Amino acid sequence: MSEIQFEIDGNQVKAAKGMTLLEAARGEGIYIPTLCHHEKLEPFGGCRLCIVEVQVRGWTKLVVSCVYPVEENIIVRTRSEKVDRIRKTIIELLMAHAPDAPELMTLAQEYGANKDRYDKDPSFCIHCGLCVRYCNEVTKKNAIGFVDRGINKEISFIPQIAAKECNDCKECFELCPTSYLQAAFVLTQALSFPPSSKSGKGE
Ligand code: SF4
Ligand code: FES
């Protein structure tokens, strides 16, 4: 496999062709924050938190590192005034939905984000899609999906599948950055297949 040589945060590094900037950075022990990325899942590019600055032939642009492939001789900066400012705004916007999510609180501290900057709309889900994609791509059970679109989009368990599959799985629970997933499951369970009912009876 051919190797690509480039610079990241002042270090000359090599990465296999086809790798993303995020993968290459992680391989070098360089931290880039992510909210919608998971190594077992196809790149998604949804949260935009992993943006970095890339300089190509003297031109600087912002790219989403979890989907952007490594390129020969580029110069990558994982932190800059611009990058930090954008990450701060993204965190503040997400905190309007999930102000007390520990992962967001840690990020807010790192980037000086103000969780009260935007009006609260505590939907708690930040639409990272990790649960839906993991259930679809890894466990292949398809027990969770997104319903509706735009600002009304929300995740929903499919009761008929969840009743059969979720109790013995729950692999996605720990991926949720806000704990909304667990709450949604408990609600679905209470409404559609109470724990006392075995194998989905009680729907
Ligand atoms: S429920 Fe959690 S894991 Fe699923 S999309 Fe929302 S924030 Fe992400
Ligand atoms: S981690 Fe790259 S866009 Fe979410």
mmCIF file of C-alpha atoms and ligand atoms in Angstrom:
data_model
loop_
_atom_site.group_PDB
_atom_site.id
_atom_site.type_symbol
_atom_site.label_atom_id
_atom_site.label_comp_id
_atom_site.label_asym_id
_atom_site.label_seq_id
_atom_site.Cartn_x
_atom_site.Cartn_y
_atom_site.Cartn_z
ATOM 1 C CA MET A 1 0.000 0.000 0.000
ATOM 2 C CA SER A 2 1.514 3.353 -0.984
ATOM 3 C CA GLU A 3 2.358 5.857 1.693
ATOM 4 C CA ILE A 4 1.481 9.516 1.834
ATOM 5 C CA GLN A 5 3.811 11.919 3.575
ATOM 6 C CA PHE A 6 2.517 15.152 5.075
ATOM 7 C CA GLU A 7 2.783 17.460 8.060
ATOM 8 C CA ILE A 8 0.498 17.511 11.043
ATOM 9 C CA ASP A 9 0.957 19.981 13.887
ATOM 10 C CA GLY A 10 4.565 20.489 12.856
ATOM 11 C CA ASN A 11 5.408 16.763 12.660
ATOM 12 C CA GLN A 12 6.315 14.980 9.427
ATOM 13 C CA VAL A 13 4.174 11.833 9.298
ATOM 14 C CA LYS A 14 3.419 8.966 6.930
ATOM 15 C CA ALA A 15 0.035 7.370 6.437
ATOM 16 C CA ALA A 16 -1.398 4.764 4.138
ATOM 17 C CA LYS A 17 -3.201 6.078 1.069
ATOM 18 C CA GLY A 18 -6.938 6.175 1.727
ATOM 19 C CA MET A 19 -6.668 6.882 5.432
ATOM 20 C CA THR A 20 -8.551 9.868 6.761
ATOM 21 C CA LEU A 21 -6.797 12.744 8.494
ATOM 22 C CA LEU A 22 -8.475 11.711 11.734
ATOM 23 C CA GLU A 23 -7.145 8.154 11.491
ATOM 24 C CA ALA A 24 -3.672 9.409 10.644
ATOM 25 C CA ALA A 25 -3.708 11.886 13.542
ATOM 26 C CA ARG A 26 -4.848 9.214 15.973
ATOM 27 C CA GLY A 27 -2.127 6.918 14.701
ATOM 28 C CA GLU A 28 0.360 9.608 15.702
ATOM 29 C CA GLY A 29 -1.255 10.061 19.096
ATOM 30 C CA ILE A 30 -2.656 13.472 18.116
ATOM 31 C CA TYR A 31 -6.069 14.196 19.609
ATOM 32 C CA ILE A 32 -8.907 15.597 17.509
ATOM 33 C CA PRO A 33 -12.306 15.803 19.225
ATOM 34 C CA THR A 34 -15.175 13.833 17.676
ATOM 35 C CA LEU A 35 -18.803 13.220 18.499
ATOM 36 C CA CYS A 36 -20.156 11.214 15.577
ATOM 37 C CA HIS A 37 -17.118 9.112 14.743
ATOM 38 C CA HIS A 38 -16.636 5.458 15.688
ATOM 39 C CA GLU A 39 -13.886 3.257 14.314
ATOM 40 C CA LYS A 40 -16.299 0.410 13.563
ATOM 41 C CA LEU A 41 -18.615 2.652 11.537
ATOM 42 C CA GLU A 42 -18.478 4.159 8.089
ATOM 43 C CA PRO A 43 -17.344 7.810 8.174
ATOM 44 C CA PHE A 44 -20.341 10.055 8.708
ATOM 45 C CA GLY A 45 -19.131 13.659 8.918
ATOM 46 C CA GLY A 46 -22.181 14.824 10.831
ATOM 47 C CA CYS A 47 -21.106 16.765 13.915
ATOM 48 C CA ARG A 48 -18.284 18.822 12.306
ATOM 49 C CA LEU A 49 -16.393 18.934 15.602
ATOM 50 C CA CYS A 50 -13.373 17.260 14.036
ATOM 51 C CA ILE A 51 -12.672 20.085 11.578
ATOM 52 C CA VAL A 52 -9.024 20.973 11.073
ATOM 53 C CA GLU A 53 -7.124 23.466 8.943
ATOM 54 C CA VAL A 54 -5.375 22.127 5.871
ATOM 55 C CA GLN A 55 -2.862 24.068 3.803
ATOM 56 C CA VAL A 56 -2.534 22.936 0.207
ATOM 57 C CA ARG A 57 -0.103 24.770 -2.094
ATOM 58 C CA GLY A 58 -0.301 27.893 0.058
ATOM 59 C CA TRP A 59 -4.112 27.874 0.362
ATOM 60 C CA THR A 60 -5.697 27.191 3.716
ATOM 61 C CA LYS A 61 -9.104 25.567 4.060
ATOM 62 C CA LEU A 62 -11.177 23.938 6.743
ATOM 63 C CA VAL A 63 -11.969 20.250 6.283
ATOM 64 C CA VAL A 64 -13.825 17.586 8.225
ATOM 65 C CA SER A 65 -10.999 15.304 9.304
ATOM 66 C CA CYS A 66 -13.055 12.134 9.805
ATOM 67 C CA VAL A 67 -13.923 12.030 6.100
ATOM 68 C CA TYR A 68 -11.013 13.888 4.483
ATOM 69 C CA PRO A 69 -8.326 11.611 3.023
ATOM 70 C CA VAL A 70 -4.622 12.182 3.623
ATOM 71 C CA GLU A 71 -2.838 13.968 0.774
ATOM 72 C CA GLU A 72 0.819 14.296 -0.152
ATOM 73 C CA ASN A 73 2.626 17.347 1.254
ATOM 74 C CA ILE A 74 -0.351 19.030 2.887
ATOM 75 C CA ILE A 75 0.098 20.883 6.162
ATOM 76 C CA VAL A 76 -2.530 20.079 8.784
ATOM 77 C CA ARG A 77 -3.244 22.100 11.915
ATOM 78 C CA THR A 78 -5.549 20.394 14.362
ATOM 79 C CA ARG A 79 -5.870 23.573 16.437
ATOM 80 C CA SER A 80 -5.865 27.211 15.430
ATOM 81 C CA GLU A 81 -7.820 30.295 16.450
ATOM 82 C CA LYS A 82 -10.344 29.626 13.684
ATOM 83 C CA VAL A 83 -10.692 25.898 14.411
ATOM 84 C CA ASP A 84 -11.135 26.523 18.126
ATOM 85 C CA ARG A 85 -13.719 29.242 17.493
ATOM 86 C CA ILE A 86 -15.798 26.958 15.270
ATOM 87 C CA ARG A 87 -15.569 24.057 17.707
ATOM 88 C CA LYS A 88 -16.650 26.386 20.513
ATOM 89 C CA THR A 89 -19.744 27.436 18.548
ATOM 90 C CA ILE A 90 -20.613 23.824 17.662
ATOM 91 C CA ILE A 91 -20.353 22.836 21.330
ATOM 92 C CA GLU A 92 -22.513 25.800 22.382
ATOM 93 C CA LEU A 93 -25.175 24.889 19.823
ATOM 94 C CA LEU A 94 -25.211 21.266 20.966
ATOM 95 C CA MET A 95 -25.402 22.316 24.611
ATOM 96 C CA ALA A 96 -28.672 24.076 23.874
ATOM 97 C CA HIS A 97 -30.006 20.534 23.344
ATOM 98 C CA ALA A 98 -28.069 18.618 25.984
ATOM 99 C CA PRO A 99 -26.631 21.117 28.489
ATOM 100 C CA ASP A 100 -25.605 18.537 31.076
ATOM 101 C CA ALA A 101 -24.069 15.854 28.860
ATOM 102 C CA PRO A 102 -20.702 15.059 30.484
ATOM 103 C CA GLU A 103 -18.900 14.737 27.161
ATOM 104 C CA LEU A 104 -20.103 18.176 26.083
ATOM 105 C CA MET A 105 -19.229 19.660 29.459
ATOM 106 C CA THR A 106 -15.654 18.394 29.127
ATOM 107 C CA LEU A 107 -15.419 19.805 25.609
ATOM 108 C CA ALA A 108 -16.915 23.101 26.777
ATOM 109 C CA GLN A 109 -14.180 23.423 29.338
ATOM 110 C CA GLU A 110 -11.481 22.717 26.773
ATOM 111 C CA TYR A 111 -12.827 25.246 24.240
ATOM 112 C CA GLY A 112 -14.215 27.866 26.610
ATOM 113 C CA ALA A 113 -17.782 27.276 25.413
ATOM 114 C CA ASN A 114 -20.695 28.917 27.201
ATOM 115 C CA LYS A 115 -23.519 26.404 27.587
ATOM 116 C CA ASP A 116 -26.047 29.236 27.993
ATOM 117 C CA ARG A 117 -25.136 31.096 24.820
ATOM 118 C CA TYR A 118 -28.110 29.772 22.861
ATOM 119 C CA ASP A 119 -31.724 29.380 23.960
ATOM 120 C CA LYS A 120 -32.312 25.976 25.445
ATOM 121 C CA ASP A 121 -34.166 23.373 23.440
ATOM 122 C CA PRO A 122 -33.499 20.325 25.589
ATOM 123 C CA SER A 123 -34.234 17.538 23.174
ATOM 124 C CA PHE A 124 -31.188 15.738 24.682
ATOM 125 C CA CYS A 125 -30.378 13.891 21.459
ATOM 126 C CA ILE A 126 -27.634 15.682 19.501
ATOM 127 C CA HIS A 127 -28.231 13.642 16.332
ATOM 128 C CA CYS A 128 -24.755 12.135 16.216
ATOM 129 C CA GLY A 129 -26.342 9.027 14.710
ATOM 130 C CA LEU A 130 -24.005 6.648 16.537
ATOM 131 C CA CYS A 131 -26.835 4.514 17.900
ATOM 132 C CA VAL A 132 -28.699 4.246 14.601
ATOM 133 C CA ARG A 133 -25.581 3.517 12.570
ATOM 134 C CA TYR A 134 -24.124 1.045 15.076
ATOM 135 C CA CYS A 135 -27.377 -0.897 15.224
ATOM 136 C CA ASN A 136 -27.518 -0.898 11.456
ATOM 137 C CA GLU A 137 -23.858 -1.415 10.469
ATOM 138 C CA VAL A 138 -22.385 -3.452 13.326
ATOM 139 C CA THR A 139 -25.065 -5.490 15.073
ATOM 140 C CA LYS A 140 -27.241 -5.424 11.937
ATOM 141 C CA LYS A 141 -30.429 -5.484 13.973
ATOM 142 C CA ASN A 142 -31.915 -2.213 12.706
ATOM 143 C CA ALA A 143 -33.814 -1.669 15.917
ATOM 144 C CA ILE A 144 -33.350 2.130 15.932
ATOM 145 C CA GLY A 145 -33.972 4.698 13.247
ATOM 146 C CA PHE A 146 -34.356 8.411 12.720
ATOM 147 C CA VAL A 147 -37.878 9.649 12.289
ATOM 148 C CA ASP A 148 -38.911 13.006 10.851
ATOM 149 C CA ARG A 149 -36.454 15.466 9.329
ATOM 150 C CA GLY A 150 -34.628 18.699 10.040
ATOM 151 C CA ILE A 151 -35.116 20.154 13.500
ATOM 152 C CA ASN A 152 -37.887 17.643 14.188
ATOM 153 C CA LYS A 153 -35.610 14.681 13.559
ATOM 154 C CA GLU A 154 -35.408 12.236 16.447
ATOM 155 C CA ILE A 155 -34.313 8.695 17.086
ATOM 156 C CA SER A 156 -36.897 6.049 17.669
ATOM 157 C CA PHE A 157 -36.729 2.392 18.624
ATOM 158 C CA ILE A 158 -38.791 0.116 16.435
ATOM 159 C CA PRO A 159 -40.788 -1.676 19.138
ATOM 160 C CA GLN A 160 -41.284 -4.956 17.279
ATOM 161 C CA ILE A 161 -37.538 -5.349 16.713
ATOM 162 C CA ALA A 162 -36.412 -3.776 19.990
ATOM 163 C CA ALA A 163 -38.628 -6.163 21.987
ATOM 164 C CA LYS A 164 -36.765 -9.136 20.515
ATOM 165 C CA GLU A 165 -33.235 -7.788 20.127
ATOM 166 C CA CYS A 166 -32.361 -5.014 22.559
ATOM 167 C CA ASN A 167 -32.499 -6.625 25.999
ATOM 168 C CA ASP A 168 -29.665 -8.996 25.171
ATOM 169 C CA CYS A 169 -27.650 -6.454 23.212
ATOM 170 C CA LYS A 170 -27.584 -2.818 24.386
ATOM 171 C CA GLU A 171 -24.166 -2.442 22.760
ATOM 172 C CA CYS A 172 -25.082 1.013 21.514
ATOM 173 C CA PHE A 173 -25.968 2.378 24.941
ATOM 174 C CA GLU A 174 -22.428 3.315 25.884
ATOM 175 C CA LEU A 175 -21.920 5.167 22.611
ATOM 176 C CA CYS A 176 -24.536 7.835 23.277
ATOM 177 C CA PRO A 177 -22.866 11.090 24.315
ATOM 178 C CA THR A 178 -25.967 12.334 26.113
ATOM 179 C CA SER A 179 -27.712 9.294 27.676
ATOM 180 C CA TYR A 180 -30.831 10.138 25.669
ATOM 181 C CA LEU A 181 -30.658 6.719 24.080
ATOM 182 C CA GLN A 182 -31.102 4.905 27.378
ATOM 183 C CA ALA A 183 -34.074 7.122 28.237
ATOM 184 C CA ALA A 184 -35.648 6.483 24.838
ATOM 185 C CA PHE A 185 -35.219 2.742 25.314
ATOM 186 C CA VAL A 186 -36.797 2.751 28.778
ATOM 187 C CA LEU A 187 -39.736 4.728 27.414
ATOM 188 C CA THR A 188 -40.184 2.404 24.439
ATOM 189 C CA GLN A 189 -39.942 -0.580 26.739
ATOM 190 C CA ALA A 190 -42.494 0.837 29.181
ATOM 191 C CA LEU A 191 -44.926 1.612 26.385
ATOM 192 C CA SER A 192 -44.461 -1.375 24.143
ATOM 193 C CA PHE A 193 -42.861 -4.307 25.911
ATOM 194 C CA PRO A 194 -42.700 -3.895 29.691
ATOM 195 C CA PRO A 195 -39.762 -5.846 31.222
ATOM 196 C CA SER A 196 -42.161 -8.304 32.875
ATOM 197 C CA SER A 197 -43.439 -9.393 29.452
ATOM 198 C CA LYS A 198 -41.113 -11.958 27.898
ATOM 199 C CA SER A 199 -40.199 -11.867 24.198
ATOM 200 C CA GLY A 200 -42.203 -8.847 23.221
ATOM 201 C CA LYS A 201 -45.619 -9.979 24.485
ATOM 202 C CA GLY A 202 -47.493 -7.066 25.917
ATOM 203 C CA GLU A 203 -47.112 -4.893 22.787
HETATM 204 S S1 SF4 B 1 -29.681 9.039 20.982
HETATM 205 FE FE1 SF4 B 1 -27.545 9.458 21.580
HETATM 206 S S2 SF4 B 1 -26.308 8.127 20.215
HETATM 207 FE FE2 SF4 B 1 -28.353 8.262 19.307
HETATM 208 S S3 SF4 B 1 -28.251 9.961 17.830
HETATM 209 FE FE3 SF4 B 1 -29.010 10.824 19.779
HETATM 210 S S4 SF4 B 1 -27.179 11.549 20.854
HETATM 211 FE FE4 SF4 B 1 -26.461 10.170 19.231
HETATM 212 S S1 FES B 2 -16.438 13.321 14.103
HETATM 213 FE FE1 FES B 2 -16.086 14.172 12.154
HETATM 214 S S2 FES B 2 -17.920 15.146 11.704
HETATM 215 FE FE2 FES B 2 -18.343 14.201 13.629
#
